[in-house]
Coordinates of C-alpha atoms in Angstrom, one line a residue:
X1 CA -8.6 -3.1 28.8
X2 CA -11.8 -3.6 26.8
X3 CA -13.0 -7.0 25.9
X4 CA -13.0 -6.2 22.2
X5 CA -10.1 -3.8 22.0
X6 CA -6.6 -4.9 22.9
X7 CA -3.7 -2.5 23.0
X8 CA -0.2 -3.6 24.0
X9 CA 2.1 -1.3 25.9
X10 CA 5.5 -2.9 26.4
X11 CA 8.3 -0.9 24.7
X12 CA 10.5 -3.0 22.4
X13 CA 13.1 -2.4 19.8
X14 CA 11.8 -1.4 16.4
X15 CA 13.8 -3.9 14.4
X16 CA 13.1 -6.8 16.7
X17 CA 9.4 -6.2 16.0
X18 CA 10.0 -6.4 12.2
X19 CA 11.7 -9.7 12.7
X20 CA 8.7 -11.1 14.6
X21 CA 7.0 -14.1 13.1
X22 CA 3.3 -13.7 13.4
X23 CA 1.0 -16.6 12.5
X24 CA -2.4 -15.5 11.2
X25 CA -4.1 -18.7 12.4
X26 CA -1.9 -19.1 15.5
X27 CA -1.7 -15.7 17.2
X28 CA -0.5 -17.1 20.5
X29 CA 2.4 -18.8 18.8
X30 CA 3.3 -15.5 17.2
X31 CA 3.2 -13.6 20.5
X32 CA 5.4 -16.1 22.2
X33 CA 8.0 -15.6 19.4
X34 CA 7.7 -11.9 19.8
X35 CA 8.5 -12.1 23.5
X36 CA 11.5 -14.3 22.9
X37 CA 13.0 -12.4 20.0
X38 CA 16.3 -10.6 20.9
X39 CA 16.8 -6.9 20.4
X40 CA 18.9 -5.8 17.5
X41 CA 20.4 -2.5 16.6
X42 CA 18.2 0.2 18.1
X43 CA 16.4 2.5 15.7
X44 CA 13.6 3.7 17.9
X45 CA 11.5 2.7 20.8
X46 CA 7.8 2.0 20.2
X47 CA 4.6 0.9 21.8
X48 CA 4.5 -2.8 21.2
X49 CA 2.2 -4.2 18.6
X50 CA 1.3 -7.8 18.3
X51 CA -0.2 -6.6 15.1
X52 CA 0.3 -7.6 11.5
X53 CA 2.5 -4.6 10.6
X54 CA 5.4 -6.7 11.9
X55 CA 4.2 -10.1 11.0
X56 CA 5.0 -13.2 9.0
X57 CA 2.0 -14.0 6.9
X58 CA 1.6 -17.0 4.6
X59 CA 1.4 -16.5 0.8
X60 CA -1.6 -18.3 -0.7
X61 CA -2.4 -19.8 -4.1
X62 CA -5.6 -18.8 -6.0
X63 CA -6.6 -17.1 -2.7
X64 CA -9.1 -14.5 -3.6
X65 CA -9.7 -12.8 -0.3
X66 CA -13.1 -12.7 1.3
X67 CA -13.6 -9.1 0.0
X68 CA -12.3 -10.0 -3.5
X69 CA -14.7 -12.9 -3.8
X70 CA -17.5 -10.4 -4.1
X71 CA -17.7 -10.3 -7.9
X72 CA -19.2 -7.3 -9.4
X73 CA -21.2 -6.8 -12.6
X74 CA -19.6 -8.6 -15.6
X75 CA -17.5 -6.4 -17.9
X76 CA -19.0 -5.7 -21.2
X77 CA -16.9 -5.3 -24.4
X78 CA -15.5 -1.8 -24.7
X79 CA -15.9 -0.9 -21.0
X80 CA -13.0 0.1 -18.9
X81 CA -13.2 -0.5 -15.1
X82 CA -10.7 0.5 -12.5
X83 CA -8.6 -2.4 -11.2
X84 CA -9.0 -4.0 -7.8
X85 CA -5.5 -4.9 -6.5
X86 CA -3.0 -2.8 -4.6
X87 CA -5.5 -0.5 -3.0
X88 CA -8.8 -0.1 -1.3
X89 CA -9.5 2.5 -3.9
X90 CA -9.9 -0.1 -6.7
X91 CA -13.5 -1.5 -6.7
X92 CA -13.0 -4.4 -9.1
X93 CA -12.3 -8.1 -8.7
X94 CA -9.7 -9.0 -11.2
X95 CA -11.2 -11.3 -13.8
X96 CA -7.8 -12.9 -14.2
X97 CA -7.3 -13.7 -10.5
X98 CA -8.7 -17.3 -10.6
X99 CA -6.2 -18.1 -13.4
X100 CA -3.2 -17.2 -11.2
X101 CA -1.8 -20.2 -9.6
X102 CA -0.2 -18.2 -6.9
X103 CA -2.3 -15.3 -5.7
X104 CA 0.6 -13.5 -4.2
X105 CA -1.1 -10.1 -4.6
X106 CA -3.8 -11.2 -2.1
X107 CA -1.2 -10.9 0.7
X108 CA -1.0 -7.2 -0.1
X109 CA -4.5 -6.4 -1.5
X110 CA -6.2 -3.5 0.2
X111 CA -9.9 -3.6 0.8
X112 CA -11.8 -3.2 -2.5
X113 CA -14.4 -0.4 -2.5
X114 CA -17.4 -2.6 -3.1
X115 CA -16.6 -5.3 -0.5
X116 CA -19.6 -7.0 1.0
X117 CA -22.1 -4.9 -1.0
X118 CA -25.3 -6.5 -2.3
X119 CA -25.8 -7.0 -6.1
X120 CA -27.9 -3.9 -6.6
X121 CA -25.5 -1.7 -4.6
X122 CA -22.5 -3.1 -6.6
X123 CA -24.3 -2.3 -9.9
X124 CA -24.9 1.2 -8.7
X125 CA -21.2 1.6 -7.8
X126 CA -20.2 0.3 -11.2
X127 CA -22.5 2.7 -13.0
X128 CA -21.2 5.6 -10.9
X129 CA -17.5 5.1 -11.5
X130 CA -17.4 3.6 -15.0
X131 CA -14.9 5.7 -16.9
X132 CA -16.6 4.9 -20.2
X133 CA -19.9 6.3 -19.2
X134 CA -19.6 9.5 -21.3
X135 CA -20.7 12.4 -19.2
X136 CA -19.4 11.0 -15.9
X137 CA -15.6 10.6 -15.4
X138 CA -13.0 11.1 -18.0
X139 CA -13.5 9.1 -21.3
X140 CA -10.5 7.2 -22.6
X141 CA -11.5 7.1 -26.2
X142 CA -9.2 8.8 -28.7
X143 CA -5.8 7.9 -27.2
X144 CA -5.1 4.2 -27.4
X145 CA -2.6 2.6 -25.0
X146 CA -0.3 0.8 -27.5
X147 CA 3.4 -0.2 -27.4
X148 CA 5.8 2.7 -27.9
X149 CA 8.7 2.4 -30.2
X150 CA 11.9 1.4 -28.6
X151 CA 14.0 3.1 -31.2
X152 CA 13.1 6.5 -29.8
X153 CA 13.6 8.1 -26.4
X154 CA 10.6 7.8 -24.0
X155 CA 10.0 10.5 -21.5
X156 CA 9.5 9.5 -17.8
X157 CA 6.0 9.6 -16.3
X158 CA 4.9 12.7 -14.4
X159 CA 5.3 10.9 -11.1
X160 CA 8.8 9.8 -11.9
X161 CA 9.7 13.3 -13.1
X162 CA 8.8 14.8 -9.7
X163 CA 11.2 12.4 -8.0
X164 CA 14.0 13.0 -10.5
X165 CA 13.9 16.7 -11.0
X166 CA 12.6 18.0 -7.7
X167 CA 13.3 15.2 -5.2
X168 CA 17.0 15.6 -5.0
X169 CA 17.8 12.0 -5.7
X170 CA 16.6 10.7 -2.3
X171 CA 16.6 7.0 -1.9
X172 CA 13.2 5.5 -1.3
X173 CA 13.4 1.7 -1.2
X174 CA 10.4 -0.7 -1.6
X175 CA 11.3 -4.1 -0.3
X176 CA 9.7 -7.5 0.4
X177 CA 11.3 -10.0 2.7
X178 CA 10.2 -13.7 2.3
X179 CA 11.1 -16.6 4.5
X180 CA 11.6 -19.8 2.6
X181 CA 11.5 -23.0 4.6
X182 CA 12.4 -26.3 3.0
X183 CA 14.9 -27.8 0.5
X184 CA 15.5 -24.7 -1.6
X185 CA 17.1 -25.1 -4.9
X186 CA 19.2 -21.8 -5.0
X187 CA 20.2 -22.3 -8.7
X188 CA 16.6 -22.7 -9.7
X189 CA 15.6 -19.6 -7.7
X190 CA 18.3 -17.5 -9.4
X191 CA 17.1 -18.8 -12.7
X192 CA 13.5 -17.9 -11.8
X193 CA 14.5 -14.4 -10.8
X194 CA 16.4 -13.9 -14.1
X195 CA 13.3 -15.0 -16.1
X196 CA 11.0 -12.7 -14.2
X197 CA 13.4 -9.8 -14.7
X198 CA 13.6 -10.5 -18.4
X199 CA 9.8 -10.5 -18.6
X200 CA 9.3 -7.1 -17.0
X201 CA 11.1 -4.2 -18.6
X202 CA 10.2 -2.1 -15.5
X203 CA 12.9 -3.9 -13.5
X204 CA 15.6 -3.0 -16.0
X205 CA 14.8 0.8 -16.1
X206 CA 17.3 3.6 -15.3
X207 CA 17.2 7.2 -16.4
X208 CA 19.0 9.6 -18.7
X209 CA 19.2 13.2 -17.4
X210 CA 19.8 16.2 -19.5
X211 CA 19.0 19.5 -17.7
X212 CA 15.3 19.6 -17.1
X213 CA 14.6 16.6 -19.3
X214 CA 14.5 13.0 -18.0
X215 CA 14.2 9.9 -20.3
X216 CA 13.8 6.2 -19.6
X217 CA 16.6 3.9 -20.4
X218 CA 15.9 0.1 -20.7
X219 CA 18.7 -2.3 -20.3
X220 CA 18.7 -5.6 -22.2
X221 CA 19.6 -7.4 -19.0
X222 CA 20.7 -6.7 -15.4
X223 CA 24.3 -7.2 -14.3
X224 CA 24.9 -10.5 -12.7
X225 CA 25.6 -8.9 -9.3
X226 CA 22.0 -7.7 -9.0
X227 CA 21.5 -11.1 -7.2
X228 CA 23.5 -11.4 -4.0
X229 CA 23.9 -14.3 -1.6
X230 CA 24.8 -14.1 2.1
X231 CA 25.7 -17.0 4.5
X232 CA 25.1 -16.6 8.2
X233 CA 27.6 -18.3 10.6
X234 CA 26.0 -21.2 12.6
X235 CA 25.6 -19.3 15.9
X236 CA 22.5 -19.0 18.0
X237 CA 19.1 -20.6 17.7
X238 CA 16.9 -20.3 14.6
X239 CA 15.0 -17.3 16.0
X240 CA 18.1 -15.3 16.6
X241 CA 19.5 -16.1 13.2
X242 CA 16.3 -15.2 11.4
X243 CA 16.4 -11.8 13.3
X244 CA 20.0 -11.4 12.2
X245 CA 19.0 -12.2 8.6
X246 CA 16.2 -9.5 8.7
X247 CA 18.8 -7.0 9.9
X248 CA 21.2 -7.9 7.1
X249 CA 18.4 -7.5 4.5
X250 CA 17.3 -4.2 6.1
X251 CA 20.8 -2.8 5.9
X252 CA 21.3 -4.0 2.3
X253 CA 18.0 -2.4 1.2
X254 CA 19.2 0.9 2.5
X255 CA 22.2 1.0 0.1
X256 CA 21.4 3.9 -2.3
X257 CA 20.7 3.3 -6.0
X258 CA 22.2 5.3 -8.8
X259 CA 19.3 6.6 -11.0
X260 CA 21.5 7.1 -14.0
X261 CA 23.8 4.1 -13.9
X262 CA 21.3 1.6 -12.5
X263 CA 20.2 -1.1 -11.8
X264 CA 17.4 0.1 -9.5
X265 CA 16.4 -3.5 -8.7
X266 CA 18.2 -6.0 -6.7
X267 CA 17.7 -9.4 -4.9
X268 CA 19.4 -10.8 -1.9
X269 CA 19.3 -14.3 -0.4
X270 CA 20.4 -15.0 3.1
X271 CA 21.1 -18.7 4.1
X272 CA 19.9 -19.0 7.7
X273 CA 20.3 -22.8 7.8
X274 CA 20.2 -25.8 5.4
X275 CA 16.4 -25.5 5.2
X276 CA 15.7 -21.9 6.1
X277 CA 16.4 -18.8 3.9
X278 CA 15.3 -15.2 3.8
X279 CA 14.8 -13.6 0.3
X280 CA 14.8 -9.9 -0.1
X281 CA 13.2 -8.2 -3.2
X282 CA 14.5 -4.6 -3.2
X283 CA 13.8 -1.8 -5.7
X284 CA 13.6 2.0 -5.6
X285 CA 10.1 3.2 -5.6
X286 CA 10.7 5.2 -8.7
X287 CA 10.5 2.1 -10.9
X288 CA 7.8 0.2 -9.1
X289 CA 4.9 0.2 -6.6
X290 CA 3.5 -2.3 -4.2
X291 CA 1.4 -3.9 -6.9
X292 CA 4.5 -4.4 -9.1
X293 CA 6.4 -6.0 -6.2
X294 CA 3.6 -8.5 -5.9
X295 CA 3.6 -9.2 -9.6
X296 CA 7.3 -10.0 -9.6
X297 CA 7.0 -12.3 -6.6
X298 CA 4.1 -14.1 -8.2
X299 CA 5.9 -14.6 -11.5
X300 CA 9.2 -15.6 -9.8
X301 CA 7.5 -18.3 -7.6
X302 CA 5.5 -19.7 -10.5
X303 CA 8.7 -20.0 -12.6
X304 CA 10.6 -21.6 -9.7
X305 CA 7.8 -24.2 -9.1
X306 CA 7.8 -25.1 -12.8
X307 CA 11.6 -25.3 -12.9
X308 CA 12.0 -27.7 -9.9
X309 CA 9.2 -29.9 -11.2
X310 CA 10.8 -30.1 -14.7
X311 CA 7.9 -28.4 -16.4
X312 CA 8.3 -25.8 -19.1
X313 CA 6.7 -22.5 -18.1
X314 CA 5.9 -19.9 -20.7
X315 CA 4.2 -16.7 -19.7
X316 CA 2.1 -14.9 -22.3
X317 CA 3.7 -11.8 -23.7
X318 CA 2.8 -8.6 -21.8
X319 CA 0.8 -6.4 -24.2
X320 CA 2.0 -3.2 -22.5
X321 CA 5.2 -2.5 -20.4
X322 CA 5.6 0.5 -18.2
X323 CA 7.6 2.6 -20.8
X324 CA 4.5 2.3 -23.1
X325 CA 2.3 3.6 -20.3
X326 CA 4.6 6.5 -19.6
X327 CA 4.5 7.5 -23.3
X328 CA 0.7 7.1 -23.4
X329 CA 0.3 9.2 -20.2
X330 CA 2.1 12.2 -21.8
X331 CA -0.4 12.1 -24.8
X332 CA -3.5 11.4 -22.7
X333 CA -3.0 14.2 -20.2
X334 CA -3.4 17.0 -22.6
X335 CA -6.1 19.3 -24.0
X336 CA -9.6 19.0 -22.7
X337 CA -8.9 15.8 -20.8
X338 CA -6.3 17.5 -18.7
X339 CA -8.5 20.6 -18.3
X340 CA -11.4 18.5 -17.0
X341 CA -9.3 16.6 -14.5
X342 CA -7.6 19.7 -13.2
X343 CA -10.9 21.6 -13.0
X344 CA -12.4 18.8 -10.9
X345 CA -9.5 18.7 -8.4
X346 CA -9.3 22.5 -8.3
X347 CA -12.9 22.7 -7.2
X348 CA -12.7 19.7 -4.9
X349 CA -9.6 21.0 -3.1
X350 CA -10.6 24.7 -3.0
X351 CA -8.9 26.2 0.0
X352 CA -6.8 23.1 0.6
X353 CA -3.3 22.3 -0.7
X354 CA -2.6 19.2 -2.8
X355 CA -0.6 18.0 0.2
X356 CA -3.2 19.0 2.8
X357 CA -2.0 20.1 6.1
X358 CA -3.3 18.0 9.0
X359 CA -3.1 21.0 11.4
X360 CA -2.4 18.5 14.2
X361 CA -0.1 19.9 16.8
X362 CA 1.0 18.3 20.1
X363 CA 2.0 21.0 22.6
X364 CA 3.9 18.4 24.5
X365 CA 5.9 17.0 21.5
X366 CA 9.3 15.8 22.8
X367 CA 11.3 17.1 19.8
X368 CA 14.7 15.7 19.1
X369 CA 15.7 13.3 16.3
X370 CA 12.7 11.9 14.5
X371 CA 12.1 8.2 14.9
X372 CA 9.1 6.0 14.0
X373 CA 6.9 4.9 16.9
X374 CA 3.6 3.1 16.8
X375 CA 0.5 2.4 18.9
X376 CA -2.0 -0.2 17.9
X377 CA -5.4 -1.4 18.7
X378 CA -7.4 -4.5 17.7
X379 CA -11.2 -4.6 17.1
X380 CA -12.5 -8.2 17.4
X381 CA -15.2 -10.2 19.0
X382 CA -18.8 -8.9 18.9
X383 CA -17.7 -5.4 17.9
X384 CA -16.0 -6.7 14.7
X385 CA -19.0 -8.9 13.9
X386 CA -21.4 -5.9 14.3
X387 CA -19.2 -3.7 12.1
X388 CA -19.2 -6.4 9.4
X389 CA -23.0 -6.7 9.7
X390 CA -23.3 -2.9 9.3
X391 CA -21.2 -2.9 6.2
X392 CA -23.3 -5.7 4.7
X393 CA -26.5 -3.9 5.4
X394 CA -25.4 -0.5 4.0
X395 CA -23.7 0.9 0.9
X396 CA -20.4 1.4 2.6
X397 CA -17.1 -0.4 3.1
X398 CA -14.6 -1.1 5.8
X399 CA -12.3 1.4 4.2
X400 CA -15.0 4.2 4.4
X401 CA -15.7 3.1 8.0
X402 CA -12.1 3.4 9.2
X403 CA -11.3 6.4 7.1
X404 CA -14.3 8.2 8.6
X405 CA -13.2 7.2 12.1
X406 CA -9.7 8.6 11.4
X407 CA -11.1 11.9 10.1
X408 CA -13.4 12.1 13.2
X409 CA -10.3 11.7 15.4
X410 CA -8.5 14.5 13.5
X411 CA -11.6 16.6 14.0
X412 CA -11.7 16.0 17.7
X413 CA -7.9 16.6 18.2
X414 CA -8.2 19.9 16.3
X415 CA -11.1 21.1 18.5
X416 CA -9.1 20.2 21.6
X417 CA -6.2 22.3 20.4
X418 CA -8.6 25.3 20.3
X419 CA -9.4 25.4 16.5
X420 CA -12.7 26.8 15.4
X421 CA -15.2 23.9 15.0
X422 CA -16.3 24.8 11.5
X423 CA -12.7 25.0 10.3
X424 CA -11.8 21.8 12.2
X425 CA -14.6 19.9 10.4
X426 CA -12.9 20.3 7.0
X427 CA -10.6 17.2 7.0
X428 CA -8.4 16.1 4.1
X429 CA -6.1 13.1 4.2
X430 CA -3.9 11.3 1.6
X431 CA -4.3 7.7 0.4
X432 CA -3.0 5.7 -2.5
X433 CA -4.6 4.9 -5.8
X434 CA -3.4 2.2 -8.1
X435 CA -4.1 4.2 -11.3
X436 CA -4.3 0.9 -13.3
X437 CA -7.6 1.5 -15.0
X438 CA -6.7 -0.2 -18.3
X439 CA -6.8 -4.0 -18.3
X440 CA -3.6 -4.1 -20.4
X441 CA -1.4 -2.9 -17.5
X442 CA -2.8 -5.0 -14.7
X443 CA 0.2 -7.4 -14.9
X444 CA 2.8 -4.8 -15.8
X445 CA 5.7 -3.8 -13.5
X446 CA 6.1 -0.1 -13.0
X447 CA 5.4 3.0 -11.0
X448 CA 1.7 3.5 -11.8
X449 CA 0.4 4.3 -8.3
X450 CA -0.2 7.9 -7.2
X451 CA -1.2 9.6 -4.0
X452 CA -4.8 10.8 -3.9
X453 CA -6.5 13.4 -1.6
X454 CA -9.7 12.5 0.2
X455 CA -11.5 15.5 1.6
X456 CA -14.7 15.3 3.7
X457 CA -16.6 17.9 5.7
X458 CA -17.7 16.7 9.1
X459 CA -19.7 19.8 10.0
X460 CA -23.4 19.8 11.2
X461 CA -22.8 17.1 13.8
X462 CA -23.8 14.2 11.5
X463 CA -24.8 10.8 12.7
X464 CA -22.3 8.1 12.3
X465 CA -24.3 6.6 9.4
X466 CA -24.3 10.0 7.7
X467 CA -20.6 10.4 8.2
X468 CA -19.9 7.0 6.6
X469 CA -22.1 7.9 3.6
X470 CA -20.2 11.2 3.1
X471 CA -16.9 9.3 3.2
X472 CA -18.1 6.7 0.6
X473 CA -19.1 9.5 -1.7
X474 CA -15.7 11.2 -1.3
X475 CA -13.9 8.0 -2.2
X476 CA -16.1 7.2 -5.2
X477 CA -15.6 10.7 -6.6
X478 CA -11.9 10.5 -6.1
X479 CA -11.9 7.2 -8.0
X480 CA -13.4 8.8 -11.1
X481 CA -10.5 11.3 -11.3
X482 CA -7.5 9.3 -10.2
X483 CA -5.9 9.4 -13.7
X484 CA -4.4 12.9 -12.9
X485 CA -1.1 12.0 -11.1
X486 CA -0.6 13.8 -7.9
X487 CA 2.7 15.3 -9.1
X488 CA 0.9 17.0 -12.0
X489 CA -1.9 18.1 -9.7
X490 CA 0.6 19.9 -7.5
X491 CA 2.1 21.6 -10.6
X492 CA -1.2 23.1 -11.4
X493 CA -2.6 23.9 -8.0
X494 CA 0.5 24.7 -5.8
X495 CA 3.9 24.5 -7.5
X496 CA 5.6 25.4 -4.3
X497 CA 4.8 21.9 -3.0
X498 CA 6.3 20.2 -6.0
X499 CA 8.8 17.6 -4.9
X500 CA 8.7 18.5 -1.2
X501 CA 7.7 14.9 -0.2
X502 CA 10.8 13.6 -1.8
X503 CA 13.6 15.9 -0.7
X504 CA 16.1 14.8 2.0
X505 CA 14.8 17.5 4.4
X506 CA 12.1 15.6 6.3
X507 CA 10.5 18.9 7.4
X508 CA 10.1 20.3 3.9
X509 CA 6.6 18.9 3.5
X510 CA 3.7 20.1 5.7
X511 CA 2.3 17.8 8.4
X512 CA -0.2 15.5 6.7
X513 CA -2.0 12.2 7.4
X514 CA -1.6 9.2 5.2
X515 CA -4.2 6.4 5.5
X516 CA -4.2 2.9 4.0
X517 CA -6.0 -0.4 4.7
X518 CA -5.3 -3.9 3.5
X519 CA -7.1 -7.2 3.6
X520 CA -5.6 -10.4 5.0
X521 CA -8.2 -13.2 4.6
X522 CA -6.2 -16.1 3.4
X523 CA -6.9 -19.5 1.8
X524 CA -4.6 -22.4 1.3
X525 CA -0.9 -22.1 1.7
X526 CA 1.6 -22.0 -1.2
X527 CA 4.4 -24.5 -1.4
X528 CA 6.3 -23.9 -4.6
X529 CA 8.8 -26.7 -5.2
X530 CA 8.0 -28.1 -1.7
X531 CA 9.0 -25.0 0.3
X532 CA 6.9 -22.9 2.6
X533 CA 6.8 -19.2 1.6
X534 CA 5.9 -16.6 4.3
X535 CA 6.1 -12.9 4.5
X536 CA 8.4 -11.1 7.0
X537 CA 7.9 -7.3 7.3
X538 CA 10.8 -4.9 7.4
X539 CA 11.3 -1.8 9.6
X540 CA 9.1 1.1 8.9
X541 CA 10.5 4.6 8.3
X542 CA 9.3 7.6 10.2
X543 CA 6.3 9.1 8.3
X544 CA 7.3 12.3 6.5
X545 CA 3.9 13.9 7.2
X546 CA 4.0 13.0 10.8
X547 CA 1.2 10.4 11.0
X548 CA 0.4 7.3 9.1
X549 CA -2.6 5.1 9.9
X550 CA -2.5 1.5 8.6
X551 CA -5.5 -0.8 8.9
X552 CA -5.5 -4.6 8.4
X553 CA -8.7 -6.6 8.2
X554 CA -8.0 -10.3 8.7
X555 CA -11.6 -11.3 8.7
X556 CA -12.2 -11.9 12.4
X557 CA -10.1 -9.0 13.6
X558 CA -9.4 -5.4 12.5
X559 CA -5.9 -4.1 13.4
X560 CA -5.4 -0.4 13.4
X561 CA -1.8 0.9 13.7
X562 CA -0.9 4.6 14.2
X563 CA 2.7 5.3 13.1
X564 CA 4.0 8.7 14.3
X565 CA 7.1 10.8 14.3
X566 CA 8.6 10.8 17.8
X567 CA 9.7 14.4 17.5
X568 CA 6.2 15.7 16.6
X569 CA 3.9 13.7 18.7
X570 CA 4.1 12.2 22.2
X571 CA 3.0 8.8 23.3
X572 CA 0.1 10.3 25.3
X573 CA -1.1 12.3 22.3
X574 CA -1.0 9.3 20.0
X575 CA -2.9 7.1 22.6
X576 CA -5.6 9.7 22.7
X577 CA -5.8 9.8 18.9
X578 CA -6.3 6.1 18.7
X579 CA -8.8 6.2 21.5
X580 CA -11.0 8.5 19.4
X581 CA -10.8 6.0 16.5
X582 CA -11.8 3.2 18.8
X583 CA -14.7 5.2 20.2
X584 CA -16.1 5.8 16.7
X585 CA -15.9 2.1 15.7
X586 CA -17.3 0.9 18.9
X587 CA -20.1 3.4 18.8
X588 CA -20.9 2.4 15.2
X589 CA -21.2 -1.3 16.4
X590 CA -23.7 -0.2 19.1
X591 CA -25.7 2.5 17.5
X592 CA -24.8 4.1 14.2
X593 CA -27.6 6.6 14.5
X594 CA -25.7 8.5 17.3
X595 CA -24.4 12.0 16.6
X596 CA -20.7 12.3 15.9
X597 CA -19.9 14.7 18.7
X598 CA -21.2 12.4 21.3
X599 CA -18.2 10.2 20.5
X600 CA -15.6 12.6 19.2

């Protein structure tokens, strides 16, 4: 075991991991809890991770993360910059963030693209990606994002259309589990949920289907049973009861939604004890993304805090709701704008499908029923400090660093399987883009996010520094053209892949790699109404593409988790993959001028 790299190896039950309480500032306390947590219903066996994918992380108020505190060039009137939350692909610090009393989104924010860059580098990035710069990017002038009339039918967005028409109605829940410790006022909490639902039309959406046409329906209010309460019997210690509550919420979140009847949004509260509760916020992905989930939790907690303190809380009216965006998108993605966007991606992905095949095959794959397994590593100590210093001194980011290391690992695994080195060097993975370029939709609830393809060529045996620069350019270019939804991209480039990621047959889509990274650098704790609010993660589904790499930068440590399908990849193969990622990161800390093939 290396000094700076720690990997755990004890197999444990998947759900018991998700019930683990991991304290960011007290890791040993979290590990002790993990060891004492009883096993629940078995879903799969995994390599243990004491990592943040199965943690309990505190929510913080006004807590701009360390990365988000790096403020970029001021916005000038008339300019439109991509937004910063939800994904590492959004290089902007939200100007409104300091005004949020509870910076809930910071618990989920991915690394922003311009993190740790100097002022001159940030200005260069802004000039490069600005969508209002005329010849670069896709100008937005000509089609204003304005409220759509509610007296007429509104077509679904292109992303929703793929799910509805080609996805076969498969359930895809997005859920958040919160642990609430303290004297909770359940009536006030229900009232706060109702107020947040009333504020966001996106929570009240269902769909009208007529042949190949799908329209958005907006309910005036949700039925009263959208909010459910459960009471646990007083058996076992608090840890066992919390684990049982996580199991109850996990099972409840798996209950399918009816896209036509609705609602597609529900809340569940489990009473663990007189001063301990678990709250589940559950929705189908077709009505909201991760950013939207954070917005709802933020608004709900703000309203709850004001209610228990006897203070009137009035949110400003939202200028744009998701149905307005869906109507605008249909108008915007037409004519020359659509042609330019499609032309860029057609050239960028020439020879690669919109869902790019990873071409990663494990000859010793065990087969059988697919389950989700994981292997994890932690970069800390001097290696993490040296990586941070490298980032500060170059025009790159932690996202580009880890993404390049992941692509280098793919390159190495392909060569080991006998693939031609030149062909193996062409690596494309999928990530997530928030697609919230307009300021008007930064606080809206809806399904704005879209997958995005990041393709980099690793040929020529570049040095590690050259590799990271290539990855940074790849990400910046993808940012400029993120307004073309992946669903529409597939329609134009390869219609046979349309909807394959959403059908019930898990093998319908090709094997692909999904990569994301998030930031967890926290400030003060949040205590709305005198209760402690912490995050408890839920079980992770088996990745449909076979592999998902999730990074978490907590400031002093960088956790990297590889989730893999147990039928497609063996434990030994996955350990070797994560070893390559480690080698690249460790090699960068020691000498970024080394050639890539010395390490991969």
